[in-house]
Amino acid sequence: MTSAKCTTWVEANHRCLSAELVLARLRLESQVARVNRTPAPDGLAEAERHFAEATAALLEPAALDQLCQAFRLSEFEREILLLAAGLEMDSRFAGLCAAAQGDPARNHLTFSLALAACPHAHWSALTPTGPLRQCRLIDVAPGPLLATSPLRLSERVLHYLAGVQGCDEQLAALLEHVSTADDVPATHRALAERVARAWIDGPGASALPLVQLTGPDSAGKRSVAAAACSLVGIHLWRLHPHVVPTVAGDLETLLRLCEREAALGPCTFLVDAETLDSNDATRSWSLMRFVEQFRGPIFVTTRERPFLVQRPTVCVAVPRFTKDEQRNLWRRALGGLAESLNGQVDHLLGQFSLDAPAIGAAGADALRRYEEAPAADLGRHLWDVCRRQARPRLDGLAQRIESKMTWDDLVLPEPQQNLLREIAGQLRRRTKVYETWGFADKCSRGLGLSALFAGPSGTGKTLAAEVLANELRLDLYRIDLSQVVSKYIGETEKNLRSIFDAADEGSAILLFDEADALFGKRSEVKDSHDRYANIEISYLLQRMEDYRGLAILTTNLKNVLDPAFMRRLRFVVSFPFPDAVQRALIWRRIFPVDTPTDGLVPKRLARLNVTGGNIRNIALNAAFLAADADEPVRMAHVLRAAAGEYAKLEKHLTEAEIGGWA
């Protein structure tokens, strides 16, 4: 009888597997006949003919043939898989197993039965290092003897033999599928082709190199890896380092399951080591062992430092998208709306360096906003969306300060005001000068904008940073140096690297407050700690020069800073102790317009010899005193508040300061 024509590989594979299972069943029936000393069953020749016809109808190898080739299985190991598959797919196999072993309770497959029933039997198939057990193709149930313990086909392998693809159930909860972008930019496409060539030209699957992807763009590294996998026809799964077990036995199980999945997928894995804590020696060892022992190509992503392993490695630095590539991503995300923004996309490019997912999310938000409110200022909305997209990583590393301060809130001498406005102007026009006018091509270093704000506490250094952030509509982050500086060698640089890398996406303003602890005069090298302290400062200076945003350092003691350090700062703004005229101006502006006042005389209040920060504290405390008395703020309330502030400063109010107030 001629077999019906198969229209798909899945149908042809199923027919081929069914025909071969008939052969496996006949082997079991023959074994039963030998045990019972009865005639062997008929139909072997016809079953072989049907199997040959089914095999000939395949346009590509059957799943079982592909599996045997991938794991280099012997004929006997193939026969064991078939018997195990028969137990899952044909109800007659269980009874035949029981009859062949002479025990109704032993209606399962065992190595002992396979050795007796299969013509190509060999004992090495039973060993832990054999592919059946090492690659977890079959599971051996606990039992007193290995040869008589029940064998069961792995569920993942069973589905694969039936032509059904899908990730292993044990791995599915640990993995994240990484899909290939529809349009990979040229920079990343070239890197993906380089990786694919390294695999294609490699000496063999077992010797294919580890590919280490470095750089600040996490999404870009995943894009390169996925594009490389697409070029060679395999899938990519992302594996987080925190799911890699630290117990040796569990690690071995995960390793073998991943190797099995890589062969059946076919696929490979991207191990995300960017968030790995370098101080976690146990997890670092587990991850390194996993990467070293994985047989086949695999990716590891890090930010800067190489991941040192004892296997062939290809290191690929993945840069951020070029301006043109980002512009194309914005145009694709915004569609026809991009042209209506009248050049504001270039304004975004000058400030934000977002990855492809962030640009896509911002574009989708803008389109939704446009549908809801066509008259909205989409350029302003996009700017704010980009700020939010760039925040998540930095929010966990520094304190974000929400600012509503304006130039009117800042009282400084004219030279200092002019310097601050010059800083704002350089931030606002840097794209024009660096990109359009070509200064970036002349020198790629030193393009960062760094400033030192020096002056006594309370003279407006932080307030000035808030004014700049509000004026330029940028996020302001204050860095707590007590948490950044570490006594452990290399940790300070690591903490600084994390901050600058996270800030690069949105060029936020970084405020290193009270920076004297780290930026004092560099010491002479007397011991290893001095040497590493100087390395920390040098690293910070280099990152400040490379940072595309504004980094502000504040200090109360300008004279303790190293002159070599001062030379590498673009701006130095001195915040003087306010004189009487400036203090009077601060007092005129300190109370909000909605605050009721009565009889306040700014000229008299200015005789208080304190800074703007102290004036703010006095005004706020005076307002609470007045509110508690259900009165407007009067000189008497300010006097009581001033007395409290002076006590805190360990100073005494003098007659020259408060004479004539009452």
XYZ file of C-alpha atoms in Angstrom:
662
model
C 0.000 0.000 0.000
C 1.401 3.413 -0.995
C 1.650 5.997 1.786
C -0.368 9.186 1.520
C 1.607 12.211 0.485
C 2.814 14.434 3.369
C 2.401 18.162 2.915
C 4.687 19.351 5.736
C 7.873 18.222 7.428
C 5.946 17.781 10.708
C 3.586 15.285 9.049
C 6.436 13.464 7.317
C 8.441 13.358 10.569
C 5.469 11.953 12.466
C 4.957 9.240 9.848
C 8.653 8.360 9.927
C 8.678 8.184 13.751
C 5.540 6.014 13.767
C 7.112 3.606 11.261
C 10.288 3.312 13.331
C 8.284 2.777 16.519
C 6.715 -0.251 14.815
C 10.227 -1.648 14.376
C 10.986 -0.962 18.050
C 7.758 -2.718 19.082
C 8.652 -5.732 16.974
C 12.008 -5.923 18.778
C 10.163 -6.029 22.083
C 7.791 -8.699 20.766
C 10.810 -10.717 19.620
C 12.296 -10.439 23.105
C 9.006 -11.638 24.618
C 9.055 -14.582 22.195
C 12.590 -15.468 23.258
C 11.635 -15.309 26.935
C 8.543 -17.477 26.333
C 10.282 -19.655 23.719
C 7.588 -18.986 21.167
C 7.902 -18.174 17.435
C 9.145 -14.680 16.551
C 6.482 -12.248 15.259
C 5.930 -11.716 11.552
C 5.894 -8.398 9.732
C 9.480 -7.245 10.195
C 10.168 -6.983 6.445
C 6.986 -5.027 5.803
C 7.740 -2.679 8.750
C 11.219 -2.015 7.374
C 9.726 -1.238 3.943
C 7.243 1.235 5.441
C 10.048 2.895 7.393
C 12.170 3.207 4.242
C 9.242 4.811 2.369
C 8.586 7.247 5.215
C 12.263 8.196 5.358
C 12.396 8.785 1.600
C 9.460 11.199 1.846
C 11.408 13.517 4.155
C 12.865 16.623 2.549
C 15.161 17.097 5.551
C 16.268 14.657 8.257
C 13.768 13.407 10.804
C 13.901 14.831 14.317
C 15.369 11.609 15.676
C 18.146 11.651 13.073
C 18.927 15.294 13.886
C 19.017 14.498 17.592
C 21.316 11.514 17.092
C 23.662 13.612 15.002
C 23.659 16.515 17.483
C 24.520 14.294 20.441
C 26.578 11.715 18.468
C 24.441 8.810 19.625
C 25.288 5.217 18.816
C 22.772 2.813 17.254
C 22.108 1.311 20.674
C 21.478 4.744 22.234
C 19.092 5.511 19.382
C 17.242 2.263 20.052
C 16.896 3.141 23.743
C 15.363 6.496 22.840
C 12.901 4.767 20.513
C 11.827 2.292 23.197
C 11.398 5.134 25.698
C 9.368 7.121 23.143
C 7.225 4.072 22.433
C 6.214 3.852 26.079
C 4.913 7.442 25.854
C 3.219 7.109 22.455
C 1.967 3.518 22.189
C 0.021 1.851 25.026
C 1.137 -1.614 23.868
C 4.749 -0.995 24.888
C 4.065 -1.123 28.642
C 2.563 -4.626 28.447
C 5.404 -5.825 26.223
C 7.993 -4.483 28.704
C 6.299 -6.337 31.541
C 6.087 -9.557 29.504
C 9.714 -9.295 28.358
C 10.886 -8.894 31.969
C 8.545 -11.598 33.337
C 6.948 -9.285 35.897
C 3.587 -7.438 35.476
C 4.833 -4.710 37.832
C 7.868 -3.960 35.660
C 5.938 -2.349 32.825
C 8.692 0.185 32.217
C 11.919 0.341 30.259
C 15.222 -0.561 31.932
C 18.802 -0.735 30.740
C 18.660 -4.478 31.369
C 15.713 -4.869 28.982
C 17.370 -2.669 26.347
C 20.604 -4.691 26.526
C 18.627 -7.872 25.940
C 16.253 -6.620 23.234
C 18.447 -4.389 21.048
C 20.927 -5.829 18.546
C 23.600 -3.095 18.930
C 23.824 -3.159 22.726
C 26.924 -1.873 24.554
C 27.412 -1.166 28.238
C 29.015 2.286 27.797
C 25.570 3.713 26.982
C 24.730 3.333 30.680
C 27.612 5.443 32.036
C 27.076 8.932 33.555
C 29.396 10.431 30.947
C 27.444 8.885 28.066
C 25.198 11.329 26.170
C 21.930 9.715 27.275
C 22.545 10.511 30.928
C 24.980 13.404 30.755
C 22.817 15.397 28.332
C 19.639 14.504 30.233
C 17.999 12.786 27.248
C 16.608 10.160 29.595
C 15.917 10.226 33.310
C 16.900 7.272 35.524
C 14.550 6.760 38.453
C 16.035 5.780 41.832
C 16.448 2.034 42.268
C 18.659 -0.546 43.962
C 20.443 -1.400 40.696
C 21.261 0.812 37.730
C 20.385 -1.888 35.170
C 16.891 -2.457 36.584
C 15.983 1.154 37.441
C 13.094 2.613 35.392
C 14.054 4.800 32.420
C 11.911 7.648 31.156
C 12.331 9.864 28.123
C 12.752 13.553 28.932
C 9.565 15.465 28.134
C 11.530 18.047 26.143
C 13.051 15.267 24.012
C 9.667 13.594 23.558
C 8.148 16.781 22.134
C 11.196 17.321 19.950
C 10.919 13.824 18.438
C 7.267 14.563 17.652
C 8.339 17.698 15.772
C 7.016 20.142 18.379
C 9.417 22.924 19.413
C 9.358 24.795 22.703
C 11.711 25.685 25.521
C 12.338 23.144 28.246
C 9.869 23.569 31.091
C 12.636 23.569 33.712
C 14.470 26.359 31.886
C 11.508 28.465 30.795
C 11.202 30.222 34.159
C 14.920 31.091 34.136
C 15.255 32.385 30.593
C 14.093 35.377 28.583
C 13.850 35.116 24.813
C 15.758 37.832 22.944
C 14.245 38.585 19.559
C 15.969 40.210 16.603
C 15.033 43.809 15.827
C 13.314 44.454 12.506
C 15.943 46.946 11.400
C 19.360 46.597 13.040
C 21.457 49.788 12.616
C 24.607 49.520 10.517
C 26.983 49.766 13.509
C 25.421 46.796 15.266
C 24.871 44.839 12.062
C 28.617 44.985 11.288
C 29.442 43.672 14.768
C 26.874 40.887 14.417
C 28.443 39.840 11.107
C 31.852 39.754 12.781
C 30.533 37.400 15.474
C 28.789 35.195 12.903
C 32.008 34.898 10.894
C 33.910 33.852 14.018
C 31.398 31.025 14.492
C 31.159 29.978 10.863
C 34.944 29.922 10.434
C 35.478 28.223 13.788
C 37.096 24.788 14.178
C 33.923 23.040 15.315
C 30.914 23.409 17.580
C 32.758 22.258 20.715
C 35.508 24.838 20.174
C 33.384 27.834 19.182
C 34.495 30.876 21.154
C 32.872 32.698 23.985
C 31.750 36.110 22.710
C 32.141 38.867 25.279
C 30.150 42.018 24.554
C 31.239 45.153 26.408
C 29.916 48.703 26.514
C 27.342 50.915 28.241
C 24.346 50.088 26.016
C 22.696 46.969 27.459
C 19.942 46.834 24.849
C 22.525 47.351 22.088
C 24.562 44.366 23.247
C 21.470 42.176 23.246
C 20.642 43.471 19.760
C 24.089 42.526 18.434
C 23.869 39.059 19.985
C 20.367 38.438 18.606
C 21.381 39.644 15.130
C 24.424 37.342 15.128
C 22.241 34.390 16.115
C 19.763 35.260 13.375
C 22.569 35.215 10.793
C 23.489 31.629 11.707
C 19.885 30.478 12.195
C 19.644 29.955 15.958
C 17.581 31.452 18.782
C 18.939 33.489 21.696
C 17.939 33.198 25.343
C 19.033 35.593 28.090
C 20.206 34.064 31.374
C 20.471 36.301 34.446
C 23.504 35.519 36.665
C 21.372 35.373 39.806
C 19.594 32.229 38.575
C 22.885 30.376 38.087
C 23.129 27.990 41.077
C 26.084 28.164 43.437
C 25.737 24.508 44.499
C 27.932 22.312 42.280
C 25.300 19.631 41.613
C 22.588 22.113 40.696
C 25.041 24.034 38.527
C 25.906 20.843 36.649
C 22.209 20.142 36.045
C 21.596 23.636 34.676
C 24.663 23.390 32.466
C 23.552 20.095 30.906
C 19.970 21.264 30.430
C 21.216 24.381 28.657
C 23.520 22.320 26.449
C 20.607 20.046 25.580
C 18.418 23.052 24.789
C 21.178 24.555 22.630
C 21.276 21.398 20.521
C 17.507 20.920 20.272
C 16.599 24.606 19.818
C 18.904 25.251 18.158
C 19.846 28.188 20.365
C 22.502 29.748 22.523
C 22.558 31.872 25.641
C 23.450 35.393 26.653
C 24.711 35.534 30.240
C 24.078 39.020 31.593
C 27.032 39.672 33.920
C 26.570 43.454 34.070
C 24.780 43.333 37.422
C 27.100 40.738 38.939
C 28.555 41.896 42.254
C 32.324 41.563 41.985
C 32.500 40.992 45.753
C 30.272 37.904 45.481
C 33.070 35.394 44.965
C 30.802 32.341 45.124
C 28.422 33.512 42.412
C 31.302 34.803 40.287
C 32.915 31.372 40.464
C 29.641 29.657 39.507
C 29.106 31.947 36.554
C 32.686 31.508 35.365
C 32.403 27.725 35.643
C 29.139 27.764 33.687
C 30.631 29.852 30.883
C 33.872 27.857 30.731
C 32.225 24.440 30.640
C 29.333 25.236 28.315
C 30.008 23.334 25.087
C 29.175 25.616 22.222
C 28.940 29.324 21.462
C 27.764 31.584 24.258
C 27.606 35.318 25.006
C 28.604 37.219 28.150
C 27.787 40.912 28.554
C 29.787 43.244 30.791
C 30.123 47.006 30.919
C 33.883 47.506 30.860
C 36.022 44.911 32.529
C 36.744 41.691 30.640
C 35.311 38.465 31.950
C 38.401 36.259 32.227
C 37.841 32.591 31.403
C 40.020 29.758 30.184
C 38.450 29.217 26.771
C 38.715 30.885 23.343
C 37.147 34.339 23.577
C 36.152 37.028 21.095
C 35.783 40.479 22.709
C 33.465 42.923 20.946
C 32.990 46.502 22.156
C 29.443 47.640 21.396
C 29.243 51.457 21.141
C 26.153 53.551 21.541
C 24.223 54.332 18.389
C 25.629 57.125 16.275
C 23.624 60.336 16.022
C 22.403 59.345 12.536
C 21.296 55.919 13.780
C 19.463 57.470 16.726
C 17.843 59.966 14.362
C 16.584 57.108 12.183
C 15.227 55.328 15.261
C 13.367 58.485 16.274
C 11.927 58.901 12.791
C 10.730 55.317 12.773
C 9.251 55.648 16.285
C 7.482 58.948 15.539
C 6.420 58.190 11.974
C 5.083 61.213 10.118
C 5.045 63.187 13.358
C 8.847 63.578 13.222
C 8.713 66.170 10.440
C 6.121 68.272 12.257
C 8.453 68.672 15.240
C 10.520 71.146 13.186
C 14.021 70.016 14.148
C 13.280 69.248 17.803
C 14.436 65.645 17.283
C 17.974 66.995 16.792
C 17.524 68.926 20.040
C 16.720 65.624 21.779
C 19.769 63.967 20.219
C 21.987 66.703 21.629
C 20.868 65.923 25.164
C 19.779 62.285 25.382
C 21.545 59.105 24.263
C 18.777 56.523 24.593
C 18.815 52.923 23.454
C 16.368 51.544 20.904
C 13.703 50.312 23.397
C 13.700 53.667 25.210
C 13.334 55.586 21.942
C 10.516 53.264 20.893
C 8.719 53.764 24.215
C 9.124 57.546 24.029
C 7.827 57.592 20.458
C 4.794 55.500 21.375
C 4.051 57.841 24.285
C 4.289 60.878 21.985
C 1.963 59.352 19.393
C -0.582 58.495 22.077
C -0.335 62.015 23.456
C -0.845 63.465 19.976
C -4.000 61.389 19.454
C -5.413 62.566 22.786
C -4.416 66.228 22.448
C -3.362 67.267 18.916
C -2.701 70.838 20.082
C -0.242 69.780 22.805
C 3.380 70.941 22.786
C 4.809 67.604 21.687
C 8.403 68.815 21.678
C 8.185 69.696 25.358
C 6.343 66.467 26.105
C 8.989 64.399 24.294
C 11.743 66.099 26.262
C 10.071 65.189 29.559
C 9.432 61.634 28.377
C 13.111 61.243 27.522
C 14.061 62.510 30.977
C 11.857 59.841 32.539
C 13.261 57.135 30.260
C 16.806 57.991 31.357
C 16.041 58.006 35.091
C 15.574 54.403 36.278
C 19.235 53.327 36.473
C 20.434 56.567 38.079
C 17.573 56.750 40.575
C 19.042 53.755 42.383
C 22.496 55.327 42.644
C 21.939 58.962 43.626
C 19.319 61.334 45.060
C 17.237 63.123 42.459
C 16.364 66.703 43.408
C 13.145 68.171 42.028
C 13.798 71.853 41.425
C 11.498 74.816 40.825
C 14.127 77.448 41.540
C 14.631 80.302 39.068
C 17.224 83.019 38.566
C 15.125 85.318 40.778
C 15.700 82.972 43.723
C 19.473 83.241 43.396
C 21.189 86.279 44.932
C 24.826 86.545 43.854
C 27.193 89.267 42.656
C 26.987 89.995 38.927
C 30.251 88.209 37.949
C 29.029 84.960 39.515
C 25.619 85.349 37.899
C 27.293 85.792 34.521
C 29.431 82.685 34.988
C 26.360 80.597 35.809
C 24.522 81.899 32.749
C 27.587 81.053 30.677
C 27.449 77.489 31.981
C 23.780 77.317 31.004
C 24.614 78.670 27.553
C 27.319 76.048 26.962
C 24.953 73.255 27.948
C 22.239 74.668 25.714
C 24.478 75.162 22.629
C 26.945 72.306 22.909
C 25.438 70.382 19.973
C 25.845 73.403 17.727
C 29.479 73.984 18.735
C 30.613 70.344 19.002
C 28.689 68.772 16.141
C 27.653 71.495 13.674
C 30.784 73.622 14.057
C 33.066 70.571 14.254
C 34.842 71.004 17.595
C 34.110 67.362 18.480
C 36.132 66.253 15.420
C 39.107 68.339 16.520
C 39.305 66.734 19.949
C 37.229 63.867 21.280
C 38.390 64.356 24.888
C 37.662 67.185 27.270
C 34.196 67.840 25.884
C 32.564 67.352 29.257
C 31.392 70.372 31.185
C 32.742 70.472 34.731
C 32.399 73.208 37.321
C 33.540 73.858 40.859
C 31.218 75.767 43.176
C 33.313 77.006 46.101
C 32.195 78.956 49.130
C 30.999 78.742 52.730
C 28.054 76.558 53.592
C 24.704 78.190 52.852
C 25.940 80.619 50.189
C 23.820 79.098 47.401
C 25.952 76.397 45.756
C 23.228 73.756 45.716
C 20.612 76.397 44.935
C 22.626 77.453 41.866
C 22.679 73.836 40.663
C 18.891 73.677 41.113
C 18.462 76.882 39.101
C 20.559 75.445 36.241
C 18.581 72.191 36.276
C 15.234 74.001 36.200
C 16.381 76.486 33.550
C 17.595 73.705 31.233
C 14.824 71.227 32.189
C 17.367 68.598 33.206
C 17.383 66.183 36.106
C 19.670 67.048 39.012
C 21.226 64.262 41.055
C 23.144 64.748 44.280
C 25.828 62.142 44.913
C 26.519 61.119 48.491
C 30.288 60.652 48.504
C 30.172 58.801 51.804
C 28.509 55.949 49.892
C 30.706 56.271 46.816
C 34.142 56.252 48.459
C 35.118 52.776 49.614
C 38.066 51.483 51.585
C 38.232 48.474 49.273
C 40.626 48.849 46.375
C 38.804 49.369 43.096
C 35.345 49.801 44.614
C 35.336 53.614 44.471
C 36.078 53.536 40.735
C 33.372 50.921 40.270
C 30.825 53.110 42.095
C 31.816 56.191 40.087
C 31.659 54.200 36.852
C 28.106 53.090 37.648
C 27.012 56.677 38.286
C 28.552 58.161 35.139
C 27.397 55.272 32.922
C 23.832 55.617 34.180
C 23.881 59.410 33.831
C 25.191 59.292 30.256
C 21.788 58.294 28.874
C 20.210 61.618 29.805
C 23.195 63.841 30.582
C 21.741 64.686 33.965
C 23.457 67.318 36.100
C 25.610 65.546 38.684
C 26.217 67.372 41.953
C 29.087 65.987 44.032
C 28.207 67.773 47.232
C 30.867 68.551 49.866
C 33.523 67.010 47.662
C 36.528 67.866 49.846
C 36.744 64.282 51.127
C 37.642 62.937 47.697
C 39.039 65.961 45.886
C 41.546 67.278 48.364
C 45.240 67.682 47.572
C 46.599 64.467 46.159
C 48.996 62.937 48.600
C 52.548 61.884 48.038
C 52.757 58.137 47.558
C 53.913 56.744 50.871
C 52.017 53.470 50.808
C 49.597 51.491 48.646
C 46.554 53.318 50.039
C 47.951 56.687 48.936
C 48.631 55.283 45.480
C 45.101 53.952 45.095
C 43.585 57.175 46.463
C 45.349 59.045 43.671
C 44.101 56.486 41.137
C 40.534 57.154 42.317
C 40.937 60.902 41.784
C 42.535 60.403 38.372
C 39.702 58.106 37.351
C 37.116 60.685 38.410
C 38.886 63.441 36.473
C 38.941 61.274 33.351
C 35.237 60.449 33.638
C 34.354 64.095 34.194
C 36.228 65.049 31.040
C 34.393 62.368 29.059
C 30.957 62.988 30.572
C 28.635 64.610 28.052
C 26.654 66.483 30.714
C 27.481 68.852 33.561
C 29.328 67.641 36.657
C 29.396 70.073 39.576
C 31.659 69.791 42.595
C 30.931 71.808 45.712
C 33.460 72.633 48.393
C 33.671 74.839 51.438
C 37.471 74.958 51.232
C 38.668 75.919 47.777
C 42.272 76.343 48.923
C 42.685 72.640 49.758
C 42.121 71.517 46.172
C 45.067 70.362 44.113
C 46.071 72.970 41.454
C 46.427 70.154 38.890
C 42.841 69.231 39.588
C 41.692 72.849 39.273
C 43.246 73.139 35.805
C 40.995 70.382 34.491
C 37.788 72.188 35.471
C 36.015 74.285 32.851
C 34.452 76.723 35.353
C 35.216 77.798 38.915
C 32.457 79.832 40.564
C 33.172 81.432 43.932
C 30.158 81.900 46.191
C 31.013 84.729 48.609
C 29.512 85.387 51.996
C 26.618 87.771 51.209
C 27.054 91.434 52.172
C 24.307 93.560 53.727
C 22.877 94.611 50.350
C 22.647 91.012 49.160
C 21.180 89.871 52.482
C 18.492 92.526 52.216
C 17.635 91.308 48.738
C 17.414 87.729 50.012
C 15.049 88.845 52.790
C 12.815 90.627 50.269
C 12.483 87.420 48.232
C 12.487 84.777 50.946
C 8.796 84.848 51.905
C 6.305 83.473 49.324
C 3.690 85.921 48.058
C 0.934 84.025 49.898
C 2.660 84.395 53.278
C 1.055 87.173 55.376
C 3.649 89.558 56.812
C 3.404 92.674 58.935
C 6.092 95.275 59.562
C 9.085 93.326 58.247
C 11.999 95.624 57.434
C 14.499 93.919 55.060
C 17.195 96.515 55.758
C 17.084 95.743 59.493
C 16.831 91.984 58.887
C 19.930 92.228 56.703
C 21.976 93.174 59.774
C 21.844 89.495 60.727
C 25.311 88.384 59.659
C 24.355 84.973 58.194
C 24.289 83.233 54.826
C 21.313 82.689 52.547
C 20.883 79.154 53.853
C 20.576 80.441 57.413
C 18.153 83.151 56.264
C 15.952 80.484 54.740
C 15.910 78.514 58.014
C 15.079 81.631 60.037
C 12.280 82.644 57.661
C 10.741 79.164 57.669
C 10.856 78.852 61.465
C 9.425 82.360 61.848
C 6.555 81.401 59.546
C 5.729 78.392 61.740
C 5.847 80.529 64.876
C 3.435 83.024 63.292
C 1.129 80.319 61.980
C 0.970 78.671 65.407
C -0.011 82.024 66.915
C -2.482 82.634 64.071
C -0.696 85.889 63.237
C 1.139 87.327 60.239
C 4.928 87.048 60.296
C 6.359 89.946 62.303
C 9.796 91.056 63.412
C 9.211 89.397 66.812
C 8.738 86.006 65.157
C 11.891 86.507 63.121
C 13.785 87.477 66.291
C 12.786 84.260 68.067
C 13.661 82.192 64.998
C 17.003 84.002 64.633
C 17.855 83.257 68.256
C 17.283 79.554 67.636
C 19.377 79.566 64.448
C 22.242 81.398 66.203
C 22.161 78.891 69.060
C 22.538 76.126 66.509
C 25.533 77.980 65.042
C 26.932 78.542 68.570
C 26.786 82.299 68.030
C 25.192 85.135 70.008
C 22.923 87.823 68.645
C 24.536 91.233 69.067
C 22.960 94.613 69.678
C 24.323 95.766 66.326
C 22.285 93.046 64.623
C 18.955 93.326 66.425
C 18.987 96.789 67.960
C 15.773 98.672 67.278
C 13.817 95.620 66.132
C 11.149 95.767 68.831
